[in-house]
GROMACS .gro file of C-alpha atoms in nm:
model
  339
    1MET     CA    1   9.569   5.265   3.608
    2GLN     CA    2   9.694   5.472   3.900
    3LYS     CA    3   9.719   5.784   3.685
    4PHE     CA    4   9.348   5.780   3.608
    5HIS     CA    5   9.258   5.700   3.968
    6VAL     CA    6   9.447   6.002   4.099
    7SER     CA    7   9.295   6.219   3.827
    8ILE     CA    8   8.933   6.136   3.908
    9ARG     CA    9   8.999   6.167   4.282
   10PHE     CA   10   9.152   6.511   4.234
   11LYS     CA   11   8.861   6.627   4.017
   12LYS     CA   12   8.602   6.500   4.263
   13THR     CA   13   8.784   6.662   4.557
   14LEU     CA   14   8.805   6.991   4.368
   15ILE     CA   15   8.434   6.982   4.280
   16ALA     CA   16   8.337   6.886   4.637
   17GLY     CA   17   8.534   7.182   4.776
   18ILE     CA   18   8.368   7.422   4.533
   19LYS     CA   19   8.024   7.286   4.626
   20ILE     CA   20   8.099   7.334   4.996
   21GLY     CA   21   8.210   7.693   4.935
   22ILE     CA   22   7.904   7.781   4.726
   23GLY     CA   23   7.665   7.595   4.959
   24THR     CA   24   7.785   7.765   5.276
   25ILE     CA   25   7.786   8.110   5.111
   26LEU     CA   26   7.433   8.051   4.987
   27ALA     CA   27   7.310   7.937   5.329
   28VAL     CA   28   7.468   8.222   5.527
   29SER     CA   29   7.363   8.484   5.271
   30LEU     CA   30   7.003   8.368   5.284
   31ALA     CA   31   7.010   8.363   5.666
   32HIS     CA   32   7.147   8.721   5.671
   33TRP     CA   33   6.884   8.833   5.424
   34ILE     CA   34   6.601   8.687   5.633
   35GLY     CA   35   6.758   8.833   5.948
   36ILE     CA   36   6.781   8.524   6.168
   37LYS     CA   37   7.016   8.492   6.467
   38HIS     CA   38   7.334   8.283   6.436
   39PRO     CA   39   7.338   8.300   6.053
   40TYR     CA   40   7.677   8.131   6.025
   41SER     CA   41   7.535   7.818   6.186
   42THR     CA   42   7.339   7.765   5.864
   43GLY     CA   43   7.672   7.744   5.683
   44THR     CA   44   7.798   7.485   5.931
   45ILE     CA   45   7.485   7.274   5.881
   46ALA     CA   46   7.520   7.311   5.503
   47LEU     CA   47   7.883   7.196   5.529
   48ILE     CA   48   7.795   6.886   5.733
   49THR     CA   49   7.512   6.796   5.494
   50LEU     CA   50   7.718   6.856   5.178
   51LEU     CA   51   7.958   6.581   5.284
   52SER     CA   52   7.684   6.332   5.195
   53SER     CA   53   7.571   6.191   4.862
   54LYS     CA   54   7.254   6.302   4.681
   55TRP     CA   55   7.042   6.024   4.829
   56ASP     CA   56   7.188   6.073   5.176
   57THR     CA   57   7.126   6.448   5.156
   58ILE     CA   58   6.755   6.392   5.098
   59ARG     CA   59   6.737   6.137   5.378
   60LEU     CA   60   6.935   6.354   5.620
   61THR     CA   61   6.725   6.660   5.538
   62ILE     CA   62   6.412   6.477   5.651
   63TYR     CA   63   6.578   6.328   5.960
   64ARG     CA   64   6.734   6.656   6.072
   65LEU     CA   65   6.409   6.845   6.040
   66LEU     CA   66   6.221   6.580   6.237
   67THR     CA   67   6.483   6.540   6.513
   68PHE     CA   68   6.493   6.918   6.555
   69PHE     CA   69   6.170   6.898   6.756
   70VAL     CA   70   6.311   6.617   6.970
   71THR     CA   71   6.610   6.839   7.046
   72VAL     CA   72   6.384   7.131   7.147
   73VAL     CA   73   6.179   6.916   7.385
   74LEU     CA   74   6.482   6.748   7.544
   75THR     CA   75   6.670   7.076   7.587
   76PHE     CA   76   6.371   7.252   7.738
   77GLY     CA   77   6.310   6.966   7.981
   78VAL     CA   78   6.671   6.944   8.100
   79VAL     CA   79   6.715   7.323   8.130
   80TYR     CA   80   6.389   7.346   8.327
   81VAL     CA   81   6.518   7.091   8.581
   82ILE     CA   82   6.892   7.170   8.584
   83HIS     CA   83   6.983   7.538   8.583
   84ASP     CA   84   7.360   7.505   8.535
   85PRO     CA   85   7.410   7.562   8.157
   86ILE     CA   86   7.731   7.356   8.129
   87VAL     CA   87   7.582   7.054   8.304
   88SER     CA   88   7.257   7.094   8.108
   89PHE     CA   89   7.446   7.097   7.779
   90GLY     CA   90   7.634   6.776   7.866
   91ILE     CA   91   7.317   6.596   7.977
   92VAL     CA   92   7.120   6.699   7.666
   93LEU     CA   93   7.399   6.579   7.437
   94THR     CA   94   7.411   6.249   7.626
   95LEU     CA   95   7.036   6.201   7.586
   96LEU     CA   96   7.055   6.300   7.220
   97PHE     CA   97   7.334   6.050   7.166
   98TRP     CA   98   7.130   5.767   7.319
   99PHE     CA   99   6.825   5.869   7.117
  100CYS     CA  100   7.016   5.887   6.788
  101LYS     CA  101   7.196   5.560   6.862
  102LYS     CA  102   6.870   5.384   6.938
  103PHE     CA  103   6.696   5.497   6.620
  104LYS     CA  104   7.008   5.489   6.397
  105LEU     CA  105   7.012   5.866   6.350
  106MET     CA  106   7.373   5.937   6.445
  107SER     CA  107   7.421   6.149   6.132
  108THR     CA  108   7.184   6.408   6.285
  109LEU     CA  109   7.370   6.439   6.617
  110ALA     CA  110   7.614   6.716   6.517
  111VAL     CA  111   7.339   6.945   6.382
  112ASN     CA  112   7.123   6.886   6.689
  113GLY     CA  113   7.423   6.968   6.907
  114VAL     CA  114   7.452   7.309   6.739
  115ILE     CA  115   7.081   7.381   6.799
  116CYS     CA  116   7.105   7.264   7.160
  117ALA     CA  117   7.400   7.503   7.219
  118HIS     CA  118   7.196   7.797   7.089
  119PHE     CA  119   6.901   7.723   7.317
  120ILE     CA  120   7.116   7.674   7.628
  121ASP     CA  121   7.327   7.981   7.554
  122GLY     CA  122   7.023   8.206   7.509
  123ARG     CA  123   6.793   8.019   7.752
  124ASN     CA  124   6.507   8.134   7.532
  125PHE     CA  125   6.237   7.883   7.433
  126GLY     CA  126   5.990   8.138   7.307
  127TYR     CA  127   5.795   8.086   6.986
  128GLU     CA  128   6.010   8.327   6.782
  129ASN     CA  129   6.335   8.170   6.894
  130VAL     CA  130   6.213   7.817   6.815
  131ILE     CA  131   6.116   7.938   6.466
  132ASN     CA  132   6.457   8.103   6.431
  133GLU     CA  133   6.640   7.781   6.518
  134PHE     CA  134   6.416   7.578   6.288
  135LEU     CA  135   6.499   7.816   6.003
  136ILE     CA  136   6.870   7.767   6.074
  137VAL     CA  137   6.831   7.393   6.015
  138LEU     CA  138   6.594   7.439   5.721
  139ILE     CA  139   6.817   7.688   5.539
  140GLY     CA  140   7.134   7.485   5.602
  141VAL     CA  141   6.995   7.154   5.474
  142SER     CA  142   6.804   7.322   5.188
  143ALA     CA  143   7.119   7.492   5.057
  144ALA     CA  144   7.303   7.158   5.072
  145LEU     CA  145   7.013   6.980   4.905
  146LEU     CA  146   7.019   7.231   4.619
  147ILE     CA  147   7.396   7.232   4.565
  148ASN     CA  148   7.426   6.852   4.593
  149GLN     CA  149   7.208   6.814   4.285
  150PHE     CA  150   7.512   6.913   4.081
  151TYR     CA  151   7.712   6.594   4.024
  152SER     CA  152   7.972   6.515   3.758
  153ARG     CA  153   7.771   6.218   3.629
  154LYS     CA  154   7.923   6.201   3.278
  155MET     CA  155   8.279   6.234   3.405
  156THR     CA  156   8.230   5.962   3.666
  157GLN     CA  157   8.049   5.727   3.427
  158LYS     CA  158   8.321   5.771   3.165
  159GLU     CA  159   8.581   5.688   3.429
  160LEU     CA  160   8.387   5.377   3.537
  161VAL     CA  161   8.370   5.249   3.179
  162HIS     CA  162   8.744   5.309   3.148
  163ARG     CA  163   8.811   5.121   3.470
  164MET     CA  164   8.598   4.830   3.352
  165THR     CA  165   8.815   4.806   3.041
  166GLN     CA  166   9.132   4.826   3.251
  167SER     CA  167   9.009   4.556   3.490
  168GLU     CA  168   8.934   4.328   3.195
  169LYS     CA  169   9.287   4.381   3.057
  170GLU     CA  170   9.434   4.297   3.397
  171LEU     CA  171   9.218   3.986   3.420
  172ILE     CA  172   9.330   3.870   3.075
  173GLN     CA  173   9.694   3.905   3.187
  174ILE     CA  174   9.624   3.702   3.501
  175LEU     CA  175   9.456   3.422   3.304
  176ASP     CA  176   9.748   3.425   3.059
  177SER     CA  177   9.983   3.378   3.355
  178ILE     CA  178   9.777   3.081   3.477
  179ALA     CA  179   9.798   2.923   3.131
  180TRP     CA  180  10.172   2.994   3.124
  181ASN     CA  181  10.221   2.828   3.463
  182LEU     CA  182  10.031   2.519   3.354
  183GLU     CA  183  10.210   2.499   3.020
  184ARG     CA  184  10.558   2.514   3.170
  185SER     CA  185  10.489   2.339   3.503
  186LYS     CA  186  10.612   2.649   3.686
  187HIS     CA  187  10.459   2.876   3.945
  188GLN     CA  188  10.483   3.241   3.860
  189ARG     CA  189  10.305   3.454   4.119
  190LEU     CA  190   9.987   3.613   3.994
  191GLU     CA  191   9.920   3.987   4.039
  192LEU     CA  192   9.605   3.917   4.238
  193LYS     CA  193   9.664   4.151   4.531
  194LYS     CA  194   9.723   4.444   4.299
  195TYR     CA  195   9.420   4.346   4.091
  196GLU     CA  196   9.201   4.313   4.402
  197LYS     CA  197   9.313   4.655   4.525
  198HIS     CA  198   9.217   4.814   4.194
  199LEU     CA  199   8.878   4.642   4.200
  200SER     CA  200   8.808   4.760   4.554
  201SER     CA  201   8.890   5.118   4.452
  202ASN     CA  202   8.667   5.085   4.147
  203LEU     CA  203   8.384   4.949   4.360
  204GLU     CA  204   8.399   5.254   4.586
  205LEU     CA  205   8.372   5.484   4.285
  206ALA     CA  206   8.078   5.276   4.154
  207LYS     CA  207   7.900   5.309   4.490
  208ASP     CA  208   7.957   5.685   4.482
  209PHE     CA  209   7.804   5.696   4.133
  210GLU     CA  210   7.502   5.496   4.247
  211ASP     CA  211   7.448   5.714   4.556
  212ASN     CA  212   7.460   6.034   4.352
  213THR     CA  213   7.243   5.933   4.057
  214PHE     CA  214   6.866   5.934   4.069
  215GLN     CA  215   6.827   5.728   3.752
  216SER     CA  216   6.714   5.368   3.790
  217HIS     CA  217   6.940   5.065   3.754
  218THR     CA  218   7.260   5.257   3.837
  219ASP     CA  219   7.376   4.964   4.051
  220TYR     CA  220   7.513   4.809   3.730
  221TYR     CA  221   7.869   4.919   3.796
  222VAL     CA  222   7.853   4.816   4.163
  223GLU     CA  223   7.739   4.466   4.068
  224TYR     CA  224   7.999   4.447   3.790
  225PHE     CA  225   8.294   4.515   4.021
  226ARG     CA  226   8.147   4.286   4.288
  227MET     CA  227   8.140   4.014   4.023
  228ARG     CA  228   8.506   4.077   3.937
  229LEU     CA  229   8.599   4.069   4.307
  230ALA     CA  230   8.420   3.735   4.341
  231GLN     CA  231   8.618   3.605   4.041
  232CYS     CA  232   8.937   3.737   4.202
  233THR     CA  233   8.861   3.532   4.515
  234VAL     CA  234   8.815   3.222   4.297
  235LEU     CA  235   9.150   3.287   4.128
  236LYS     CA  236   9.323   3.316   4.466
  237ASN     CA  237   9.197   2.969   4.551
  238LEU     CA  238   9.312   2.846   4.211
  239GLU     CA  239   9.659   2.993   4.261
  240ASP     CA  240   9.700   2.789   4.578
  241LYS     CA  241   9.627   2.471   4.382
  242LEU     CA  242   9.872   2.568   4.107
  243SER     CA  243  10.150   2.584   4.365
  244ARG     CA  244  10.078   2.222   4.465
  245LEU     CA  245  10.070   2.078   4.111
  246LYS     CA  246  10.386   1.866   4.082
  247LEU     CA  247  10.329   1.665   3.765
  248GLN     CA  248  10.177   1.771   3.436
  249PRO     CA  249   9.899   1.530   3.337
  250LYS     CA  250   9.808   1.518   2.969
  251GLN     CA  251   9.472   1.682   3.048
  252VAL     CA  252   9.660   2.005   3.124
  253HIS     CA  253   9.671   2.103   2.756
  254THR     CA  254   9.291   2.086   2.732
  255ILE     CA  255   9.260   2.318   3.032
  256ILE     CA  256   9.522   2.557   2.890
  257HIS     CA  257   9.319   2.578   2.570
  258PHE     CA  258   9.004   2.646   2.773
  259ILE     CA  259   9.171   2.929   2.970
  260LYS     CA  260   9.288   3.092   2.647
  261CYS     CA  261   8.932   3.069   2.516
  262LEU     CA  262   8.809   3.239   2.835
  263ASN     CA  263   9.026   3.538   2.755
  264ARG     CA  264   8.835   3.606   2.436
  265TYR     CA  265   8.507   3.643   2.628
  266ILE     CA  266   8.607   3.844   2.936
  267MET     CA  267   8.399   4.149   2.843
  268ASP     CA  268   8.091   4.193   3.060
  269SER     CA  269   7.842   4.161   2.773
  270TYR     CA  270   7.956   3.810   2.674
  271GLU     CA  271   7.736   3.545   2.829
  272PRO     CA  272   7.948   3.234   2.911
  273ILE     CA  273   7.717   2.974   2.754
  274GLN     CA  274   7.987   2.822   2.534
  275GLN     CA  275   8.240   2.815   2.818
  276LYS     CA  276   7.998   2.625   3.043
  277GLU     CA  277   7.934   2.367   2.772
  278GLU     CA  278   8.305   2.326   2.707
  279LEU     CA  279   8.376   2.284   3.079
  280LYS     CA  280   8.110   2.018   3.101
  281ALA     CA  281   8.267   1.833   2.806
  282ILE     CA  282   8.616   1.852   2.963
  283LEU     CA  283   8.489   1.714   3.295
  284ASN     CA  284   8.308   1.428   3.121
  285LYS     CA  285   8.620   1.345   2.924
  286MET     CA  286   8.835   1.346   3.241
  287ARG     CA  287   8.595   1.103   3.411
  288GLN     CA  288   8.635   0.862   3.120
  289GLU     CA  289   9.016   0.870   3.131
  290PRO     CA  290   9.200   0.561   3.264
  291LEU     CA  291   9.275   0.573   3.635
  292PRO     CA  292   9.617   0.711   3.733
  293GLU     CA  293   9.891   0.453   3.788
  294THR     CA  294  10.106   0.635   4.046
  295ARG     CA  295  10.037   0.833   4.361
  296GLU     CA  296  10.194   1.148   4.212
  297GLU     CA  297   9.977   1.122   3.903
  298PHE     CA  298   9.669   1.066   4.118
  299GLU     CA  299   9.743   1.376   4.326
  300SER     CA  300   9.813   1.587   4.019
  301ARG     CA  301   9.493   1.470   3.850
  302ALA     CA  302   9.297   1.553   4.168
  303ILE     CA  303   9.446   1.903   4.184
  304LEU     CA  304   9.373   1.951   3.815
  305PHE     CA  305   9.011   1.850   3.875
  306HIS     CA  306   8.983   2.109   4.154
  307ILE     CA  307   9.135   2.371   3.921
  308LEU     CA  308   8.855   2.290   3.679
  309MET     CA  309   8.603   2.336   3.961
  310ASP     CA  310   8.752   2.678   4.032
  311LEU     CA  311   8.728   2.770   3.664
  312SER     CA  312   8.366   2.657   3.673
  313ALA     CA  313   8.302   2.885   3.974
  314PHE     CA  314   8.482   3.165   3.787
  315VAL     CA  315   8.242   3.127   3.494
  316GLN     CA  316   7.939   3.102   3.725
  317CYS     CA  317   8.025   3.440   3.879
  318LYS     CA  318   7.988   3.593   3.534
  319GLN     CA  319   7.666   3.400   3.465
  320ARG     CA  320   7.504   3.516   3.791
  321PHE     CA  321   7.595   3.875   3.712
  322ILE     CA  322   7.430   3.855   3.369
  323ASP     CA  323   7.126   3.666   3.501
  324ASP     CA  324   7.060   3.941   3.755
  325LEU     CA  325   7.069   4.220   3.496
  326SER     CA  326   6.744   4.368   3.372
  327THR     CA  327   6.672   4.418   3.002
  328GLN     CA  328   6.693   4.793   3.062
  329GLN     CA  329   7.042   4.761   3.210
  330LYS     CA  330   7.167   4.548   2.922
  331GLU     CA  331   7.033   4.793   2.666
  332ALA     CA  332   7.163   5.101   2.847
  333TYR     CA  333   7.508   4.996   2.967
  334TRP     CA  334   7.619   4.752   2.700
  335LYS     CA  335   7.525   5.003   2.432
  336LEU     CA  336   7.719   5.274   2.619
  337GLU     CA  337   8.034   5.062   2.639
  338ASN     CA  338   8.021   4.975   2.270
  339GLU     CA  339   7.991   5.336   2.155
   0.00000   0.00000   0.00000
């Protein structure tokens, strides 16, 4: 598992570095060719913008172009009133910070700070200089917007499918351990922390895929790993109950059989209809059993009932995930995984 994680991280870091290099060269070269002042500032703006995803790049491009005019007005007003350039710079940045904080535009603050510095340093608010500074922003964000269209979609999607398979194998091992604990009346610690860590890492990669893909329904992988994390939380609750199970009621064997059946339908495309029906039958059968005769048996039966409730919640997590999928998602992603 870790080997593949490091591999995809290294590849993505390598690609991101190459994109930054190409994007900044493109921005500065274009600025030089046009003949604008401070051409290297376009590279800085391209760098800042390239650190975002595809969707964020589009959003930031719009926000940075719009807030440029706010920066010009604020800088001109402060410089007109306060002639000390150092004090003016600090006041403008303070006002820009409050403005960006108020309207949730903090991601534009660094770029606006660069533009503010140019205006205060040159103390020139003429038409040509305003156009020059606007072109700096426009070229920087445009270069980033162009370069950020290149995304290793196939590589990332292949890795996500692989991680889904790995997470299912890990989950099968965990359920096997639960069955083993129940069968032998022992408490072997489950690898839930390790499993949860892997799922969290996978969820971050899924979010990155969603943010960098313009195709519809790409939230499939995000929702899948969220579903597995929800199941992991259920299993943590179940593990606590396993540690408190002192006796082994006869109903344990029915539950062990049910858990082993769960393992055969872990894959995301299996709808848990049969498991829900079987759970319902087990619960009905338990309610019809004779009442326990001792306190220990009563407590063990109660814990076993709560374990069944956890298993029911575990199955419901899967059902909610499938219910929320569109027909297009089922056709696209389940077909992909079966190829």
